Backbone as a chain_set.jsonl record, in Angstrom:
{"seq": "XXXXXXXXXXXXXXXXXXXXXXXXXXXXXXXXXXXXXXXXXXXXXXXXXXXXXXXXXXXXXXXXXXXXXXXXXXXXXXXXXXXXXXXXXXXXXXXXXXXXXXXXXXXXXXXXXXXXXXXXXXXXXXXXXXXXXXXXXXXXXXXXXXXXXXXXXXXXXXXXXX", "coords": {"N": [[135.24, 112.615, 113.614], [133.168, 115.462, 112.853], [129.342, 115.699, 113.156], [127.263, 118.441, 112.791], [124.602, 117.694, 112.983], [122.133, 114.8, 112.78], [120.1, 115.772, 110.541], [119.054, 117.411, 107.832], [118.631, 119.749, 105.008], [117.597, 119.887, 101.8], [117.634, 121.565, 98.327], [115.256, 120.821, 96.034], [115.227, 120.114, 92.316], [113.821, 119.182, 89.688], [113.311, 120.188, 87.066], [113.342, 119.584, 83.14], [116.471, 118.514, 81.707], [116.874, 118.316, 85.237], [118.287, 116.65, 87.748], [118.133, 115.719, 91.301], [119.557, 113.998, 93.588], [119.63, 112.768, 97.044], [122.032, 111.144, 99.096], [122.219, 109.528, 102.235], [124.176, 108.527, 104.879], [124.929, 106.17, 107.004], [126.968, 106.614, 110.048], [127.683, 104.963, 112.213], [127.866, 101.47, 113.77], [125.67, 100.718, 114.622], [122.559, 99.765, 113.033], [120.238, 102.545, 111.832], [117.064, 104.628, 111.989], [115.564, 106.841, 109.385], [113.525, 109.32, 107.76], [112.754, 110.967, 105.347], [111.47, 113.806, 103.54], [109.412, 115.21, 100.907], [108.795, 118.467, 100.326], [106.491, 120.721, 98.984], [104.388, 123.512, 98.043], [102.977, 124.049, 99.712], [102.715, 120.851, 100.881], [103.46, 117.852, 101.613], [105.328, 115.607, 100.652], [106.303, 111.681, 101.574], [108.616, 109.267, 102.483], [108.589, 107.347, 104.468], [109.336, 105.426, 106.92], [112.884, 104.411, 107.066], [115.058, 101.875, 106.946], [118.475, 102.178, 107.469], [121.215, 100.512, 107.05], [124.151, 99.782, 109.355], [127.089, 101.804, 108.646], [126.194, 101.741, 106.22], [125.403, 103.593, 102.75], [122.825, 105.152, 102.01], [120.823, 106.158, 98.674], [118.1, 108.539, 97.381], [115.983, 109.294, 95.493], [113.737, 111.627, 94.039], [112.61, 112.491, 92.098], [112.628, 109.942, 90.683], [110.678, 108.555, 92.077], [108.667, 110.457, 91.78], [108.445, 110.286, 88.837], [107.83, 107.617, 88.943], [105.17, 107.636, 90.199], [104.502, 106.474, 92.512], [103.216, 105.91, 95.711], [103.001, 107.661, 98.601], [102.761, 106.744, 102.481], [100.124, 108.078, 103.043], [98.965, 107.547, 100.83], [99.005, 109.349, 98.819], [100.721, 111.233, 95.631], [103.474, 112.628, 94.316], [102.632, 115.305, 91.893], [103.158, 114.846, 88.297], [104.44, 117.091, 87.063], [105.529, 118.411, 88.83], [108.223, 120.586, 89.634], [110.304, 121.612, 91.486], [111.462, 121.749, 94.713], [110.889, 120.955, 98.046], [113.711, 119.455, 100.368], [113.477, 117.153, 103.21], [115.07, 115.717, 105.721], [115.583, 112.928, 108.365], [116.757, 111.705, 111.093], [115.583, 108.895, 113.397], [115.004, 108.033, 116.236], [116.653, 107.914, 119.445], [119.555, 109.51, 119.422], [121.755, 111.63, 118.312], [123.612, 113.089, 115.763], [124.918, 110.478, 114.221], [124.228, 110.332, 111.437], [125.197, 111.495, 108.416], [125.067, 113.585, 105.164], [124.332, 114.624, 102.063], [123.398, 116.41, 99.066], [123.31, 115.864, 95.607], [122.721, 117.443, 92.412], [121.931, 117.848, 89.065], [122.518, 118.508, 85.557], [122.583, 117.726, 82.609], [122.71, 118.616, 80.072], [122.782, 121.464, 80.817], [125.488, 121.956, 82.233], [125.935, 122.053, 84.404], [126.823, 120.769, 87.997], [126.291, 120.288, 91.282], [126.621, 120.118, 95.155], [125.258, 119.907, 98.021], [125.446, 120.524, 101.551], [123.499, 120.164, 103.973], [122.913, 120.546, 107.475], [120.216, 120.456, 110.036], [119.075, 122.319, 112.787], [118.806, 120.205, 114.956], [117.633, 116.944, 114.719], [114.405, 115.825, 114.09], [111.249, 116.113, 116.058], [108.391, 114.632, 118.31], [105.212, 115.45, 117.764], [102.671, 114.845, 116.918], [99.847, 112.544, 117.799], [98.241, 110.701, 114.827], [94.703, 108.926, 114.005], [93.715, 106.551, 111.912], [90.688, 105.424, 110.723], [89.376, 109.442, 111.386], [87.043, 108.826, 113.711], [84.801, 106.648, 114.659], [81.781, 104.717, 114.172], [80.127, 101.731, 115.568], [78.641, 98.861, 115.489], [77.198, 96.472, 119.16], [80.165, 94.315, 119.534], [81.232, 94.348, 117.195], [83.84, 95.712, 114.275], [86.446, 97.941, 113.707], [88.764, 98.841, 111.981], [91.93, 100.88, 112.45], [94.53, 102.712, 111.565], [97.671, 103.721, 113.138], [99.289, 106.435, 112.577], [102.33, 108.719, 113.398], [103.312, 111.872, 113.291], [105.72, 114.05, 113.274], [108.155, 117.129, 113.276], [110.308, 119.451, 112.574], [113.297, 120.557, 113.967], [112.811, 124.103, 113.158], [110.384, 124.133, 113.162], [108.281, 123.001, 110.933], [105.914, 120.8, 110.087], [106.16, 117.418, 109.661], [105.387, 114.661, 107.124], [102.874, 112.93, 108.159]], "CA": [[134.256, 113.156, 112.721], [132.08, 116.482, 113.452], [128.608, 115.695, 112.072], [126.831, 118.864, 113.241], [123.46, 116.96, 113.304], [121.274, 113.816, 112.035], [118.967, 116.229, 110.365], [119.312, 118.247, 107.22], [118.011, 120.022, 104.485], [118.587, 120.664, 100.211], [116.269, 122.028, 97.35], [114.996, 119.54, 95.051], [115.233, 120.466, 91.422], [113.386, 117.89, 88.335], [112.887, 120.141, 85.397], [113.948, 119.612, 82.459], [116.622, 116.762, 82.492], [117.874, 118.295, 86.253], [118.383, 114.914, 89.075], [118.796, 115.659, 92.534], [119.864, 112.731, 94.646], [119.551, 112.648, 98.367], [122.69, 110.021, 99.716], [122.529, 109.689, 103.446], [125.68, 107.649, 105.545], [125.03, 106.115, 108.779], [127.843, 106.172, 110.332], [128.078, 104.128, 113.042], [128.036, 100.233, 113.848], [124.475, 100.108, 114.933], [121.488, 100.2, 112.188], [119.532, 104.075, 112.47], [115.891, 104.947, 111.022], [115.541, 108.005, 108.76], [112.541, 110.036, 107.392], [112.581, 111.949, 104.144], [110.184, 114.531, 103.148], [109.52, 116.213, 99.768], [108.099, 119.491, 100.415], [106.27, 121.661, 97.615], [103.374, 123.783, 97.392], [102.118, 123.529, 101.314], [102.062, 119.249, 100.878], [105.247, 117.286, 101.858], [105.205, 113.707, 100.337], [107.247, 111.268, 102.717], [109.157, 108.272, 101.991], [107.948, 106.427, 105.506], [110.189, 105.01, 107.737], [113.505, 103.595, 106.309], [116.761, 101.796, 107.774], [119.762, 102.277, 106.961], [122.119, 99.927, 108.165], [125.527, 100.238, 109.659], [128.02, 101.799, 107.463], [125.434, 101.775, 104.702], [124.959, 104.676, 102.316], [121.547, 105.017, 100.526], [120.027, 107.291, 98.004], [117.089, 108.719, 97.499], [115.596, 110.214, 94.078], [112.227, 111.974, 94.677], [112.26, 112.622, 90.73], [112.264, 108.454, 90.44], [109.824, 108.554, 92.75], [107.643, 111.144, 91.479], [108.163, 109.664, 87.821], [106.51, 106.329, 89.211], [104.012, 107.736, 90.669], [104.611, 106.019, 93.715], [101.841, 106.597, 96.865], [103.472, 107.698, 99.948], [101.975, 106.175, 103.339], [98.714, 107.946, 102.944], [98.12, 107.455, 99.882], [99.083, 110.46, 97.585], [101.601, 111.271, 94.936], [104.089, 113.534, 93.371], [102.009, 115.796, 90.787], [104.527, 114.653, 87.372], [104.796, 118.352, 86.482], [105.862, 119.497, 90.195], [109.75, 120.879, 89.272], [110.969, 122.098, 92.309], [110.636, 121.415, 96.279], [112.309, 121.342, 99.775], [113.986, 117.904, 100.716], [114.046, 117.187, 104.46], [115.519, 114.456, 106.787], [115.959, 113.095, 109.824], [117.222, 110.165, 112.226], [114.196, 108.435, 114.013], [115.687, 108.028, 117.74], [117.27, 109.589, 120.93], [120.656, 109.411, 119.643], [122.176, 112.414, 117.342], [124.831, 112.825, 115.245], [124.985, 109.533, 113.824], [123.987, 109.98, 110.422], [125.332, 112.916, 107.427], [123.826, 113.342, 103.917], [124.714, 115.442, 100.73], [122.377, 116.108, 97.735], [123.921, 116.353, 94.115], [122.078, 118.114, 91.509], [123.06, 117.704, 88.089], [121.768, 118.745, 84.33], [124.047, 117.479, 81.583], [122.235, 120.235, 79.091], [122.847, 123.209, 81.733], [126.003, 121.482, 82.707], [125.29, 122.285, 85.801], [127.188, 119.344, 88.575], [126.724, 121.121, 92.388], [126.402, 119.592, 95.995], [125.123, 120.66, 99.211], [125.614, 119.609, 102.904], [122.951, 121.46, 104.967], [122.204, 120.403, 108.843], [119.522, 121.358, 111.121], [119.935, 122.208, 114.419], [118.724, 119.15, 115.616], [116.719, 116.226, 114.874], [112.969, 115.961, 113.956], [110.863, 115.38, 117.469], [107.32, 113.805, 118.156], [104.545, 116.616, 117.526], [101.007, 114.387, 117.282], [99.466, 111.048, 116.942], [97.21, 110.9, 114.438], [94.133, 107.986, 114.154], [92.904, 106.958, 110.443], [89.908, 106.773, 110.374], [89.399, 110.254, 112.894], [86.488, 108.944, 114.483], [83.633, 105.911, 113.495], [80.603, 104.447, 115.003], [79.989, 100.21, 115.187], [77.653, 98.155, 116.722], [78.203, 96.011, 120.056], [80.826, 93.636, 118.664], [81.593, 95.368, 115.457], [84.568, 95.911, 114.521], [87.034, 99.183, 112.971], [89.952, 99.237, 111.971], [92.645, 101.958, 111.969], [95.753, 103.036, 111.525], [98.132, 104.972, 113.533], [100.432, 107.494, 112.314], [103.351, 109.693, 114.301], [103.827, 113.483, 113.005], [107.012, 114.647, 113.715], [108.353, 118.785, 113.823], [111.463, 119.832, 112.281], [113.341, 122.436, 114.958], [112.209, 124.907, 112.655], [108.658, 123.809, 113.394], [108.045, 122.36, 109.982], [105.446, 119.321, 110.128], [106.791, 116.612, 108.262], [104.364, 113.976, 106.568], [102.249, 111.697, 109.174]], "C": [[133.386, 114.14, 113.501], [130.966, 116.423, 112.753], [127.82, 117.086, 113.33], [124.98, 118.122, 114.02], [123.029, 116.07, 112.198], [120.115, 114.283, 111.143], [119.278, 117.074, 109.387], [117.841, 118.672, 106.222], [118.451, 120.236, 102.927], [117.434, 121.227, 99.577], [116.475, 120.759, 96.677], [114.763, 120.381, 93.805], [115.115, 119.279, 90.139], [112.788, 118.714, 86.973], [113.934, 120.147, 84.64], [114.761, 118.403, 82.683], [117.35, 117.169, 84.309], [117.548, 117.171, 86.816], [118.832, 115.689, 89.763], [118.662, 114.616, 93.329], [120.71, 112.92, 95.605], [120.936, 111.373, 98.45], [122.929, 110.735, 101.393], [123.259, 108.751, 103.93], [124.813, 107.215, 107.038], [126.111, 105.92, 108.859], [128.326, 106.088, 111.593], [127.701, 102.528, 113.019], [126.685, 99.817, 114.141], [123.289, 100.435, 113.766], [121.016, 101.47, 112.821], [118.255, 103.425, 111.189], [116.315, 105.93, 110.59], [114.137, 108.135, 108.586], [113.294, 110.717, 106.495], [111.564, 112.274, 103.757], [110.45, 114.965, 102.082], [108.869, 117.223, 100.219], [107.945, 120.243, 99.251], [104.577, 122.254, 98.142], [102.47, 123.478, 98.814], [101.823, 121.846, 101.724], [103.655, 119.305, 101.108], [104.302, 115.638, 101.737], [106.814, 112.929, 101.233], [107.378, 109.706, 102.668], [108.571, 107.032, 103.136], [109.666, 106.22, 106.371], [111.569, 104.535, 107.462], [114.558, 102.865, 107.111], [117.356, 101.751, 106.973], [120.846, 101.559, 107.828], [123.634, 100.646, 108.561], [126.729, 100.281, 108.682], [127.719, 101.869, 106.409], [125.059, 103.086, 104.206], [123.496, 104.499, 101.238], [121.467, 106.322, 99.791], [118.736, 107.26, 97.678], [116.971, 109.737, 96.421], [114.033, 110.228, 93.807], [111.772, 112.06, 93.498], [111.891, 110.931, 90.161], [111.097, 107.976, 90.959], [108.429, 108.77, 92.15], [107.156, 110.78, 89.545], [107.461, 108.466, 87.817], [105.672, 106.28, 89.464], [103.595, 106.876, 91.998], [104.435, 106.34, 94.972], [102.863, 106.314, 98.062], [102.603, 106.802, 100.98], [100.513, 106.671, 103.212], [98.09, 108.22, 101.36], [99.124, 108.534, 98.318], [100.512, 110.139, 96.721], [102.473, 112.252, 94.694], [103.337, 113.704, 92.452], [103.266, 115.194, 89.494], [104.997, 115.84, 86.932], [105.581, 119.578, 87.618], [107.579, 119.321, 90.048], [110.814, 121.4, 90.371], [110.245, 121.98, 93.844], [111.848, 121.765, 96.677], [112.674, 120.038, 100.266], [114.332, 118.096, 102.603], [114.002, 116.025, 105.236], [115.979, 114.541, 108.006], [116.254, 111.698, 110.247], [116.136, 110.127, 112.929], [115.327, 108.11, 115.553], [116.062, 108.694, 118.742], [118.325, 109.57, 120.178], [120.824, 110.333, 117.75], [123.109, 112.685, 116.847], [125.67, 111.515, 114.963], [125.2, 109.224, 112.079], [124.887, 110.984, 109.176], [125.285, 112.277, 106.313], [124.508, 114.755, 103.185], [123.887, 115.465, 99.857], [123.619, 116.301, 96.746], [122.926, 116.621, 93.376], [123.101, 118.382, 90.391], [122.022, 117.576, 86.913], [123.346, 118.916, 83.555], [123.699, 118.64, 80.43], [122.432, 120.979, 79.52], [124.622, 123.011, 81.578], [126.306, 122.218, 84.144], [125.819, 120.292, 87.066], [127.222, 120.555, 90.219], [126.276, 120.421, 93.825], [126.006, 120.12, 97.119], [125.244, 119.708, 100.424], [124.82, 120.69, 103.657], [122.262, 120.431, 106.253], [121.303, 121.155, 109.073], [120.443, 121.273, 112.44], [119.669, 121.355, 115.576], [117.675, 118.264, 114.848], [115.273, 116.325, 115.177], [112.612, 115.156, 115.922], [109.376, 115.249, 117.001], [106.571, 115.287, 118.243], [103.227, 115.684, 117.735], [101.004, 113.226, 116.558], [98.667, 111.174, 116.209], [96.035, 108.516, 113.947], [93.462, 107.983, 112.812], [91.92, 105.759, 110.713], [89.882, 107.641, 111.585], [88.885, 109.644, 113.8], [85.716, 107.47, 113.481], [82.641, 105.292, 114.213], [80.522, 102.852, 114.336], [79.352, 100.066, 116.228], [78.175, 97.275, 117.373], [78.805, 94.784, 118.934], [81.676, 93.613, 117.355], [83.161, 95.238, 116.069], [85.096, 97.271, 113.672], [88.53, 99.222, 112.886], [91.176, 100.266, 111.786], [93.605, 101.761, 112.331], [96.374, 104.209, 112.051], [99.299, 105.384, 113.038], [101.365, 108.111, 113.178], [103.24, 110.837, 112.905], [104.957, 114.102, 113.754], [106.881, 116.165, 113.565], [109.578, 118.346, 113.678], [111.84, 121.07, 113.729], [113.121, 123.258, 114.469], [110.486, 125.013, 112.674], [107.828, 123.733, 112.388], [107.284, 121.103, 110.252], [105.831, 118.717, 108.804], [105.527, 115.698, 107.66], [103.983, 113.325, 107.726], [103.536, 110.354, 108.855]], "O": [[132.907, 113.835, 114.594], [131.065, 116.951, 111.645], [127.794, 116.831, 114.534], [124.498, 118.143, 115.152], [123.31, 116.268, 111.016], [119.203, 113.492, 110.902], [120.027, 117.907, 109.897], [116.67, 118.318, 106.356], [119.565, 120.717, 102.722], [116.366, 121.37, 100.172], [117.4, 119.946, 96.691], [114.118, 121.409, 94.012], [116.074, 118.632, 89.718], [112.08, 118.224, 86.093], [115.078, 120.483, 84.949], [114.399, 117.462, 83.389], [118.253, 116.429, 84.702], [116.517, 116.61, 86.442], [119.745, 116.431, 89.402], [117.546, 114.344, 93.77], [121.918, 113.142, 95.533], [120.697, 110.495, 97.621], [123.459, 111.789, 101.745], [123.015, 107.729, 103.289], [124.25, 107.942, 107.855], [126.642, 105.174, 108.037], [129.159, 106.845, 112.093], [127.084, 102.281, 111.983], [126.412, 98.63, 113.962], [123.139, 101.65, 113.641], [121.207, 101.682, 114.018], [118.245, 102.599, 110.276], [117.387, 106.317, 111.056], [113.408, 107.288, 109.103], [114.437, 111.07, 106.783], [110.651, 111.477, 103.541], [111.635, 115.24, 101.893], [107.902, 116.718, 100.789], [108.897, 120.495, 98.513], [103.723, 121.467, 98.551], [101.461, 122.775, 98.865], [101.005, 121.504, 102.578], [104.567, 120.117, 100.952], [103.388, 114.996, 102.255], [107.924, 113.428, 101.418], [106.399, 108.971, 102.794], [108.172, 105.945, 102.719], [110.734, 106.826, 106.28], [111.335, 103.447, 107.987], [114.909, 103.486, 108.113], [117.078, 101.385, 105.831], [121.252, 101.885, 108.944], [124.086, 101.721, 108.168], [127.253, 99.337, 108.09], [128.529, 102.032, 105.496], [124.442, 103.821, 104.977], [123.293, 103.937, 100.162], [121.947, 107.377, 100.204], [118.129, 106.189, 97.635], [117.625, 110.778, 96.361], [113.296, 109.295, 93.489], [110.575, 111.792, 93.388], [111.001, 110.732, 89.335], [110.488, 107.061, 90.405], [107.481, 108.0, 91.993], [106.04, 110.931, 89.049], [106.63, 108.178, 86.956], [104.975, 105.284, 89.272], [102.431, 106.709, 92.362], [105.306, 107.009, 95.529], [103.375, 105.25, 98.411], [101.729, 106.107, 100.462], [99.636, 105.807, 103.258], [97.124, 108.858, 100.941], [99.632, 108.222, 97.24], [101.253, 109.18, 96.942], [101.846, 113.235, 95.091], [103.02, 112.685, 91.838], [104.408, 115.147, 89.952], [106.072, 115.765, 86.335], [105.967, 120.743, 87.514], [108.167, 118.263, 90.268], [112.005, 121.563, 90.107], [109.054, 122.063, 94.143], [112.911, 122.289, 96.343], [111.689, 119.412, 100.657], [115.125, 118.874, 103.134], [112.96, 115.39, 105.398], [116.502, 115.458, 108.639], [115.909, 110.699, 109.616], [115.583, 111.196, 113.189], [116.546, 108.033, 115.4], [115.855, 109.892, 118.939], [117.407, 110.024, 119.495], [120.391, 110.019, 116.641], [123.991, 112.528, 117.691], [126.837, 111.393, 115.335], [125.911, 108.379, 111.534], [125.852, 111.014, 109.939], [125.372, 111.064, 106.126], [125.058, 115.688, 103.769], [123.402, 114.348, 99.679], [124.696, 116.8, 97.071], [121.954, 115.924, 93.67], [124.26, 118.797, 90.399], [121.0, 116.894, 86.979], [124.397, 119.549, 83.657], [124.548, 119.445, 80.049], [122.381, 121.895, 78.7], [125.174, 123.838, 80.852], [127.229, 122.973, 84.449], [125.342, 119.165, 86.934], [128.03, 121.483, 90.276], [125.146, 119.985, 93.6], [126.619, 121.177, 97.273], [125.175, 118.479, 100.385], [125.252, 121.809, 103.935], [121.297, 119.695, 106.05], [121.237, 122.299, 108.624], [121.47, 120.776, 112.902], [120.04, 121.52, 116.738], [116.78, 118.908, 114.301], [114.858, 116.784, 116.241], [113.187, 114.332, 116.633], [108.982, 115.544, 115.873], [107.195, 116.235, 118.72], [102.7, 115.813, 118.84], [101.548, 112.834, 115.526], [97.855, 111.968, 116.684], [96.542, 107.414, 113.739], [92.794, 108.938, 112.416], [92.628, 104.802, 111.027], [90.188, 107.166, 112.679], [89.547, 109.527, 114.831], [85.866, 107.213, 112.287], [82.909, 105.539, 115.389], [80.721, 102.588, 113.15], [79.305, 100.617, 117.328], [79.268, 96.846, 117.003], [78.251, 94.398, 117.905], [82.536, 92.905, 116.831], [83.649, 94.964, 117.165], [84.244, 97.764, 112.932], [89.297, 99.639, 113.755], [91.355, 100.448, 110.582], [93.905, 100.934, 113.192], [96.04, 105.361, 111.775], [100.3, 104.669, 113.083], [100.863, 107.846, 114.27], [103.107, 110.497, 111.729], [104.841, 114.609, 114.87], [105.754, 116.649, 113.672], [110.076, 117.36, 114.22], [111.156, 121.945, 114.259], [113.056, 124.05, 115.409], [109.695, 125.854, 112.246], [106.702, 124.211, 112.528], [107.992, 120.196, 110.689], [105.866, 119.076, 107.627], [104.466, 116.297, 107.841], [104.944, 113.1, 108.463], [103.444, 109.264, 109.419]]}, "num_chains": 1, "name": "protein.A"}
């Protein structure tokens, strides 16, 4: 098998009745992470962390998503009226060329049935930690709690979601 890389890209298309669904493969014997981003409109909503085990194919439907209204890690949503984006993934690890991924896009009113296979040229890398809350002030003993994030960087130098 030649997978050029663990890392691709498709358009996302939800008006009207179109579906595009993300299926990514691991394919090898050991579980991998992924990342998926929606991108639209300078915001990228981001699925979080996922596994995918060995040999396992998932999918991923940002329109199911964005119809639930279902809050990424910090919080936000898919607008319900946002019809078009940029889908982007990646393998969480050192190890590349593990994973490959296809979208389908499909409107039974257009009839419209079409697929894509698009790599990057490598795998998302580490770009910045980030600390929620930024900053906070407590007295001795006090306490604060936060949460840390990773920010990744597409090789195109795309930030993906925290």
């Amino acid at each position: 098998m030649n997978i050029p890389s663990s890392a691709g890209g498709f358009p996302w298309k939800a008006d009207g009745d179109y579906r595009t669904l993300v299926y990514i493969k691991n394919e090898t014997a050991t579980a991998r992470k992924i990342t998926a981003d929606l991108y639209y409109d300078g915001v990228s909503y981001g699925i979080g962390l996922t596994e995918v085990k060995a040999g396992q194919t998932i999918a991923i439907d940002f329109r199911e998503i964005r119809d639930a209204q279902t809050p990424d890690r910090l919080g936000r949503v898919i607008p319900l009226d946002l019809e078009h984006g940029q889908i982007a993934w990646s393998v969480k690890g050192g190890e590349n060329k593990t994973l490959s991924a296809r979208s389908e896009q499909i409107s039974v009113s257009e009839g419209v049935a079409s697929t894509y296979s698009c790599a990057n040229c490598c795998p998302d890398s580490y770009y910045d930690g980030i600390l929620i809350p930024y900053d906070a002030e407590e007295g001795i003993g006090g306490m604060v709690p936060f949460r840390a994030l990773q920010q990744d960087s597409t090789c195109l130098q795309t930030l993906g979601t925290p």
